[in-house]
């Protein structure tokens, strides 16, 4: 009998397969259905013949569906007596980490609670949106950084040399600085403000030292594309040669990709925390390496 098995959550079957291959572990597939009334059902497609499970289930849109599938699987495995290590590359609701208006619910606090209540021992995620969100977990949370693998990707797979590395907002400036350190380039951060009632984004006019150079915008999430569009427009106006937009989590809601390309971005590049047409950076080696160390796998 193996000590560990990988459970291939319905949202992340490709990633789960690659992680299992890298760790040389058996995989148990999952069948997911939706009943006519909208209820979710999950079914393990084999016996889980190991005391420890690595459940891989990213929780991108439809967020509540993927969250609930993960909770159901964890509950099922927990009731069977397995210890559950859950890999959630995109951890949802982390942007709702505080009451922005007095009347707001703090959604990520409930998500953290539900994951624990479902029987999960620990969570591994990638670039969680905020340290406040991370602090709301009562179970161990391992937050991996995709900055190095994204920086390596642009260095090795694209002909970009010494670009200006740009954060669309001040909150992401540490990420841009770290990325720039790896690619050996300068970094820059815009000042962005979001109206908490309308969601509208305003970016301050600033002098950007990018004329005749490539720019690489880096962010944790691209959702509606609003933040990247504003940054790209400023960079194009300031004379950037080409603009790349990189992110860990390419949610790309609605027509975000078209909007970003229309704003003058040459290419959008994300990781496979979320499957999408731009998910070129593979997280599997990063996650497998972490699991190997933290779970003392051979
Ligand atoms: C904001 O703090 C985040 O880091 C992202 O910049 C933001 O969530 C992206 O959202 P959108 O694509 O809708 O502007």
PDB file of C-alpha atoms in Angstrom, residues 79-277:
ATOM      1  CA  UNK A  79     -15.105  10.201   6.923  1.00  0.00           C
ATOM      2  CA  UNK A  80     -13.142   7.293   5.410  1.00  0.00           C
ATOM      3  CA  UNK A  81     -10.282   8.118   7.801  1.00  0.00           C
ATOM      4  CA  UNK A  82      -7.811   9.641   5.347  1.00  0.00           C
ATOM      5  CA  UNK A  83      -5.589  12.575   6.248  1.00  0.00           C
ATOM      6  CA  UNK A  84      -6.157  15.312   3.674  1.00  0.00           C
ATOM      7  CA  UNK A  85      -3.540  17.706   2.346  1.00  0.00           C
ATOM      8  CA  UNK A  86      -5.399  20.051   0.023  1.00  0.00           C
ATOM      9  CA  UNK A  87      -3.737  21.872  -2.878  1.00  0.00           C
ATOM     10  CA  UNK A  88      -5.805  24.911  -3.910  1.00  0.00           C
ATOM     11  CA  UNK A  89      -3.628  26.811  -6.408  1.00  0.00           C
ATOM     12  CA  UNK A  90      -6.213  29.607  -6.747  1.00  0.00           C
ATOM     13  CA  UNK A  91      -7.711  30.289  -3.352  1.00  0.00           C
ATOM     14  CA  UNK A  92     -10.927  32.238  -3.905  1.00  0.00           C
ATOM     15  CA  UNK A  93     -12.432  35.057  -1.862  1.00  0.00           C
ATOM     16  CA  UNK A  94      -8.971  36.198  -0.670  1.00  0.00           C
ATOM     17  CA  UNK A  95      -9.686  39.706  -1.968  1.00  0.00           C
ATOM     18  CA  UNK A  96     -12.601  39.820   0.497  1.00  0.00           C
ATOM     19  CA  UNK A  97     -10.254  39.675   3.475  1.00  0.00           C
ATOM     20  CA  UNK A  98     -11.761  42.564   5.484  1.00  0.00           C
ATOM     21  CA  UNK A  99     -14.956  44.597   5.767  1.00  0.00           C
ATOM     22  CA  UNK A 100     -14.244  47.373   3.244  1.00  0.00           C
ATOM     23  CA  UNK A 101     -17.603  48.873   4.123  1.00  0.00           C
ATOM     24  CA  UNK A 102     -18.933  48.358   7.629  1.00  0.00           C
ATOM     25  CA  UNK A 103     -21.750  46.213   6.254  1.00  0.00           C
ATOM     26  CA  UNK A 104     -19.499  43.740   4.324  1.00  0.00           C
ATOM     27  CA  UNK A 105     -19.137  40.058   5.272  1.00  0.00           C
ATOM     28  CA  UNK A 106     -15.511  38.859   5.432  1.00  0.00           C
ATOM     29  CA  UNK A 107     -15.882  35.980   2.965  1.00  0.00           C
ATOM     30  CA  UNK A 108     -12.406  34.431   3.123  1.00  0.00           C
ATOM     31  CA  UNK A 109     -12.782  33.936   6.877  1.00  0.00           C
ATOM     32  CA  UNK A 110     -15.732  31.603   6.227  1.00  0.00           C
ATOM     33  CA  UNK A 111     -13.850  29.804   3.437  1.00  0.00           C
ATOM     34  CA  UNK A 112     -10.953  29.126   5.842  1.00  0.00           C
ATOM     35  CA  UNK A 113     -13.423  27.839   8.428  1.00  0.00           C
ATOM     36  CA  UNK A 114     -15.258  25.588   5.939  1.00  0.00           C
ATOM     37  CA  UNK A 115     -12.028  23.984   4.697  1.00  0.00           C
ATOM     38  CA  UNK A 116     -11.119  23.108   8.278  1.00  0.00           C
ATOM     39  CA  UNK A 117     -14.619  21.864   9.118  1.00  0.00           C
ATOM     40  CA  UNK A 118     -14.550  19.586   6.038  1.00  0.00           C
ATOM     41  CA  UNK A 119     -11.573  17.770   7.572  1.00  0.00           C
ATOM     42  CA  UNK A 120      -8.635  19.244   5.657  1.00  0.00           C
ATOM     43  CA  UNK A 121      -5.366  19.120   7.651  1.00  0.00           C
ATOM     44  CA  UNK A 122      -3.439  21.724   5.702  1.00  0.00           C
ATOM     45  CA  UNK A 123      -3.715  23.819   2.547  1.00  0.00           C
ATOM     46  CA  UNK A 124      -1.103  24.599  -0.077  1.00  0.00           C
ATOM     47  CA  UNK A 125      -1.860  27.582  -2.277  1.00  0.00           C
ATOM     48  CA  UNK A 126       0.012  29.877  -4.645  1.00  0.00           C
ATOM     49  CA  UNK A 127       0.307  33.657  -4.269  1.00  0.00           C
ATOM     50  CA  UNK A 128      -2.656  34.134  -1.957  1.00  0.00           C
ATOM     51  CA  UNK A 129      -3.923  37.668  -2.486  1.00  0.00           C
ATOM     52  CA  UNK A 130      -3.092  39.008   0.980  1.00  0.00           C
ATOM     53  CA  UNK A 131      -1.360  38.192   4.225  1.00  0.00           C
ATOM     54  CA  UNK A 132      -4.564  39.217   6.009  1.00  0.00           C
ATOM     55  CA  UNK A 133      -6.440  36.427   4.186  1.00  0.00           C
ATOM     56  CA  UNK A 134      -3.660  33.964   5.082  1.00  0.00           C
ATOM     57  CA  UNK A 135      -3.824  34.978   8.752  1.00  0.00           C
ATOM     58  CA  UNK A 136      -7.502  33.917   8.943  1.00  0.00           C
ATOM     59  CA  UNK A 137      -6.653  30.204   8.537  1.00  0.00           C
ATOM     60  CA  UNK A 138      -6.654  28.102  11.702  1.00  0.00           C
ATOM     61  CA  UNK A 139      -5.071  25.141   9.828  1.00  0.00           C
ATOM     62  CA  UNK A 140      -1.522  25.391   8.385  1.00  0.00           C
ATOM     63  CA  UNK A 141      -1.463  27.292   5.095  1.00  0.00           C
ATOM     64  CA  UNK A 142       1.557  26.977   2.802  1.00  0.00           C
ATOM     65  CA  UNK A 143       1.671  29.921   0.431  1.00  0.00           C
ATOM     66  CA  UNK A 144       4.034  29.269  -2.496  1.00  0.00           C
ATOM     67  CA  UNK A 145       5.366  32.068  -4.673  1.00  0.00           C
ATOM     68  CA  UNK A 146       5.221  31.777  -8.464  1.00  0.00           C
ATOM     69  CA  UNK A 147       7.410  34.858  -8.962  1.00  0.00           C
ATOM     70  CA  UNK A 148      10.598  32.919  -9.717  1.00  0.00           C
ATOM     71  CA  UNK A 149       9.021  30.532 -12.233  1.00  0.00           C
ATOM     72  CA  UNK A 150       7.247  33.420 -13.990  1.00  0.00           C
ATOM     73  CA  UNK A 151      10.482  35.437 -14.135  1.00  0.00           C
ATOM     74  CA  UNK A 152      12.379  32.368 -15.430  1.00  0.00           C
ATOM     75  CA  UNK A 153       9.691  31.897 -18.088  1.00  0.00           C
ATOM     76  CA  UNK A 154       9.990  35.421 -19.507  1.00  0.00           C
ATOM     77  CA  UNK A 155      13.807  35.218 -19.421  1.00  0.00           C
ATOM     78  CA  UNK A 156      14.066  31.831 -21.107  1.00  0.00           C
ATOM     79  CA  UNK A 157      11.025  31.663 -23.397  1.00  0.00           C
ATOM     80  CA  UNK A 158      10.660  35.241 -24.654  1.00  0.00           C
ATOM     81  CA  UNK A 159      13.294  37.574 -26.141  1.00  0.00           C
ATOM     82  CA  UNK A 160      12.911  40.220 -23.447  1.00  0.00           C
ATOM     83  CA  UNK A 161      16.049  41.823 -22.014  1.00  0.00           C
ATOM     84  CA  UNK A 162      16.180  44.275 -19.131  1.00  0.00           C
ATOM     85  CA  UNK A 163      12.517  45.309 -19.318  1.00  0.00           C
ATOM     86  CA  UNK A 164      10.872  47.717 -16.898  1.00  0.00           C
ATOM     87  CA  UNK A 165       8.978  45.462 -14.456  1.00  0.00           C
ATOM     88  CA  UNK A 166       5.722  47.167 -13.491  1.00  0.00           C
ATOM     89  CA  UNK A 167       3.151  46.668 -10.761  1.00  0.00           C
ATOM     90  CA  UNK A 168      -0.302  48.087 -11.611  1.00  0.00           C
ATOM     91  CA  UNK A 169      -0.658  49.197  -7.990  1.00  0.00           C
ATOM     92  CA  UNK A 170       1.413  49.983  -4.934  1.00  0.00           C
ATOM     93  CA  UNK A 171       0.193  46.804  -3.168  1.00  0.00           C
ATOM     94  CA  UNK A 172       2.033  44.687  -5.750  1.00  0.00           C
ATOM     95  CA  UNK A 173       5.305  46.632  -5.637  1.00  0.00           C
ATOM     96  CA  UNK A 174       7.187  44.006  -3.559  1.00  0.00           C
ATOM     97  CA  UNK A 175       6.291  41.362  -6.172  1.00  0.00           C
ATOM     98  CA  UNK A 176       7.508  43.600  -9.026  1.00  0.00           C
ATOM     99  CA  UNK A 177      10.716  44.327  -7.107  1.00  0.00           C
ATOM    100  CA  UNK A 178      11.404  40.626  -6.511  1.00  0.00           C
ATOM    101  CA  UNK A 179      10.624  39.786 -10.168  1.00  0.00           C
ATOM    102  CA  UNK A 180      12.903  42.598 -11.347  1.00  0.00           C
ATOM    103  CA  UNK A 181      15.696  41.327  -9.085  1.00  0.00           C
ATOM    104  CA  UNK A 182      15.503  37.897 -10.758  1.00  0.00           C
ATOM    105  CA  UNK A 183      15.480  39.217 -14.339  1.00  0.00           C
ATOM    106  CA  UNK A 184      18.082  41.891 -13.527  1.00  0.00           C
ATOM    107  CA  UNK A 185      15.899  44.890 -14.351  1.00  0.00           C
ATOM    108  CA  UNK A 186      14.354  48.035 -12.872  1.00  0.00           C
ATOM    109  CA  UNK A 187      10.891  48.103 -11.337  1.00  0.00           C
ATOM    110  CA  UNK A 188       8.078  50.620 -11.108  1.00  0.00           C
ATOM    111  CA  UNK A 189       4.655  50.782  -9.394  1.00  0.00           C
ATOM    112  CA  UNK A 190       1.585  52.787 -10.365  1.00  0.00           C
ATOM    113  CA  UNK A 191      -0.756  54.306  -7.772  1.00  0.00           C
ATOM    114  CA  UNK A 192      -4.187  52.732  -8.268  1.00  0.00           C
ATOM    115  CA  UNK A 193      -7.393  53.453  -6.367  1.00  0.00           C
ATOM    116  CA  UNK A 194     -10.640  51.516  -6.592  1.00  0.00           C
ATOM    117  CA  UNK A 195     -14.029  52.989  -5.715  1.00  0.00           C
ATOM    118  CA  UNK A 196     -15.496  50.550  -3.165  1.00  0.00           C
ATOM    119  CA  UNK A 197     -19.064  51.246  -4.325  1.00  0.00           C
ATOM    120  CA  UNK A 198     -18.701  51.232  -8.132  1.00  0.00           C
ATOM    121  CA  UNK A 199     -15.483  49.172  -8.505  1.00  0.00           C
ATOM    122  CA  UNK A 200     -14.146  51.864 -10.867  1.00  0.00           C
ATOM    123  CA  UNK A 201     -10.342  52.093 -11.080  1.00  0.00           C
ATOM    124  CA  UNK A 202      -8.385  55.341 -11.171  1.00  0.00           C
ATOM    125  CA  UNK A 203      -4.607  55.348 -11.820  1.00  0.00           C
ATOM    126  CA  UNK A 204      -2.551  58.459 -11.051  1.00  0.00           C
ATOM    127  CA  UNK A 205      -0.729  60.101 -13.976  1.00  0.00           C
ATOM    128  CA  UNK A 206       2.999  59.471 -13.422  1.00  0.00           C
ATOM    129  CA  UNK A 207       6.230  59.812 -15.430  1.00  0.00           C
ATOM    130  CA  UNK A 208       7.235  56.260 -16.392  1.00  0.00           C
ATOM    131  CA  UNK A 209      10.851  55.586 -17.506  1.00  0.00           C
ATOM    132  CA  UNK A 210       9.882  53.118 -20.272  1.00  0.00           C
ATOM    133  CA  UNK A 211      10.408  54.962 -23.565  1.00  0.00           C
ATOM    134  CA  UNK A 212      11.834  52.585 -26.208  1.00  0.00           C
ATOM    135  CA  UNK A 213      11.962  49.661 -23.742  1.00  0.00           C
ATOM    136  CA  UNK A 214       9.876  46.570 -23.125  1.00  0.00           C
ATOM    137  CA  UNK A 215       7.647  46.512 -20.058  1.00  0.00           C
ATOM    138  CA  UNK A 216       6.434  43.491 -18.094  1.00  0.00           C
ATOM    139  CA  UNK A 217       3.396  44.101 -15.888  1.00  0.00           C
ATOM    140  CA  UNK A 218       3.230  41.567 -13.036  1.00  0.00           C
ATOM    141  CA  UNK A 219       0.208  40.942 -10.842  1.00  0.00           C
ATOM    142  CA  UNK A 220      -1.227  38.155  -8.718  1.00  0.00           C
ATOM    143  CA  UNK A 221      -4.657  38.144 -10.388  1.00  0.00           C
ATOM    144  CA  UNK A 222      -6.037  39.368 -13.696  1.00  0.00           C
ATOM    145  CA  UNK A 223      -9.801  39.329 -13.276  1.00  0.00           C
ATOM    146  CA  UNK A 224     -11.754  41.890 -15.326  1.00  0.00           C
ATOM    147  CA  UNK A 225      -8.477  43.175 -16.755  1.00  0.00           C
ATOM    148  CA  UNK A 226      -9.246  46.724 -15.570  1.00  0.00           C
ATOM    149  CA  UNK A 227      -5.980  47.122 -13.620  1.00  0.00           C
ATOM    150  CA  UNK A 228      -3.781  45.818 -16.451  1.00  0.00           C
ATOM    151  CA  UNK A 229      -5.624  47.892 -19.073  1.00  0.00           C
ATOM    152  CA  UNK A 230      -5.008  51.119 -17.123  1.00  0.00           C
ATOM    153  CA  UNK A 231      -1.317  50.266 -16.605  1.00  0.00           C
ATOM    154  CA  UNK A 232      -0.858  49.224 -20.251  1.00  0.00           C
ATOM    155  CA  UNK A 233      -2.450  52.449 -21.543  1.00  0.00           C
ATOM    156  CA  UNK A 234      -0.014  54.494 -19.432  1.00  0.00           C
ATOM    157  CA  UNK A 235       2.962  52.419 -20.588  1.00  0.00           C
ATOM    158  CA  UNK A 236       2.000  52.724 -24.280  1.00  0.00           C
ATOM    159  CA  UNK A 237       1.514  56.489 -23.821  1.00  0.00           C
ATOM    160  CA  UNK A 238       4.978  56.702 -22.222  1.00  0.00           C
ATOM    161  CA  UNK A 239       6.528  55.065 -25.322  1.00  0.00           C
ATOM    162  CA  UNK A 240       6.963  51.410 -24.302  1.00  0.00           C
ATOM    163  CA  UNK A 241       8.227  49.202 -27.154  1.00  0.00           C
ATOM    164  CA  UNK A 242       6.209  46.126 -26.126  1.00  0.00           C
ATOM    165  CA  UNK A 243       4.070  45.415 -23.066  1.00  0.00           C
ATOM    166  CA  UNK A 244       3.755  41.897 -21.579  1.00  0.00           C
ATOM    167  CA  UNK A 245       1.227  41.185 -18.815  1.00  0.00           C
ATOM    168  CA  UNK A 246       2.021  38.319 -16.456  1.00  0.00           C
ATOM    169  CA  UNK A 247      -0.017  36.992 -13.549  1.00  0.00           C
ATOM    170  CA  UNK A 248      -0.266  33.954 -11.319  1.00  0.00           C
ATOM    171  CA  UNK A 249      -4.046  33.608 -11.623  1.00  0.00           C
ATOM    172  CA  UNK A 250      -5.509  34.373 -15.092  1.00  0.00           C
ATOM    173  CA  UNK A 251      -9.201  34.560 -14.168  1.00  0.00           C
ATOM    174  CA  UNK A 252      -9.821  36.598 -17.338  1.00  0.00           C
ATOM    175  CA  UNK A 253     -13.484  37.163 -16.634  1.00  0.00           C
ATOM    176  CA  UNK A 254     -15.726  37.899 -19.659  1.00  0.00           C
ATOM    177  CA  UNK A 255     -13.861  39.671 -22.460  1.00  0.00           C
ATOM    178  CA  UNK A 256     -10.874  40.634 -20.261  1.00  0.00           C
ATOM    179  CA  UNK A 257      -8.318  39.130 -22.658  1.00  0.00           C
ATOM    180  CA  UNK A 258      -9.671  41.070 -25.666  1.00  0.00           C
ATOM    181  CA  UNK A 259      -9.758  44.303 -23.627  1.00  0.00           C
ATOM    182  CA  UNK A 260      -6.146  43.839 -22.532  1.00  0.00           C
ATOM    183  CA  UNK A 261      -4.899  43.070 -26.055  1.00  0.00           C
ATOM    184  CA  UNK A 262      -6.843  46.071 -27.409  1.00  0.00           C
ATOM    185  CA  UNK A 263      -5.059  48.279 -24.846  1.00  0.00           C
ATOM    186  CA  UNK A 264      -1.765  47.473 -26.596  1.00  0.00           C
ATOM    187  CA  UNK A 265      -0.527  44.445 -24.641  1.00  0.00           C
ATOM    188  CA  UNK A 266       1.567  42.125 -26.841  1.00  0.00           C
ATOM    189  CA  UNK A 267       0.955  38.980 -24.806  1.00  0.00           C
ATOM    190  CA  UNK A 268      -0.732  37.883 -21.571  1.00  0.00           C
ATOM    191  CA  UNK A 269       0.999  35.048 -19.710  1.00  0.00           C
ATOM    192  CA  UNK A 270      -0.350  33.233 -16.655  1.00  0.00           C
ATOM    193  CA  UNK A 271       0.153  30.012 -14.733  1.00  0.00           C
ATOM    194  CA  UNK A 272      -2.046  26.926 -14.898  1.00  0.00           C
ATOM    195  CA  UNK A 273      -3.565  27.637 -11.462  1.00  0.00           C
ATOM    196  CA  UNK A 274      -6.509  28.326 -13.778  1.00  0.00           C
ATOM    197  CA  UNK A 275      -6.773  26.599 -17.159  1.00  0.00           C
ATOM    198  CA  UNK A 276      -6.995  29.297 -19.880  1.00  0.00           C
ATOM    199  CA  UNK A 277      -5.588  30.091 -23.341  1.00  0.00           C
TER     200      UNK A 277
END
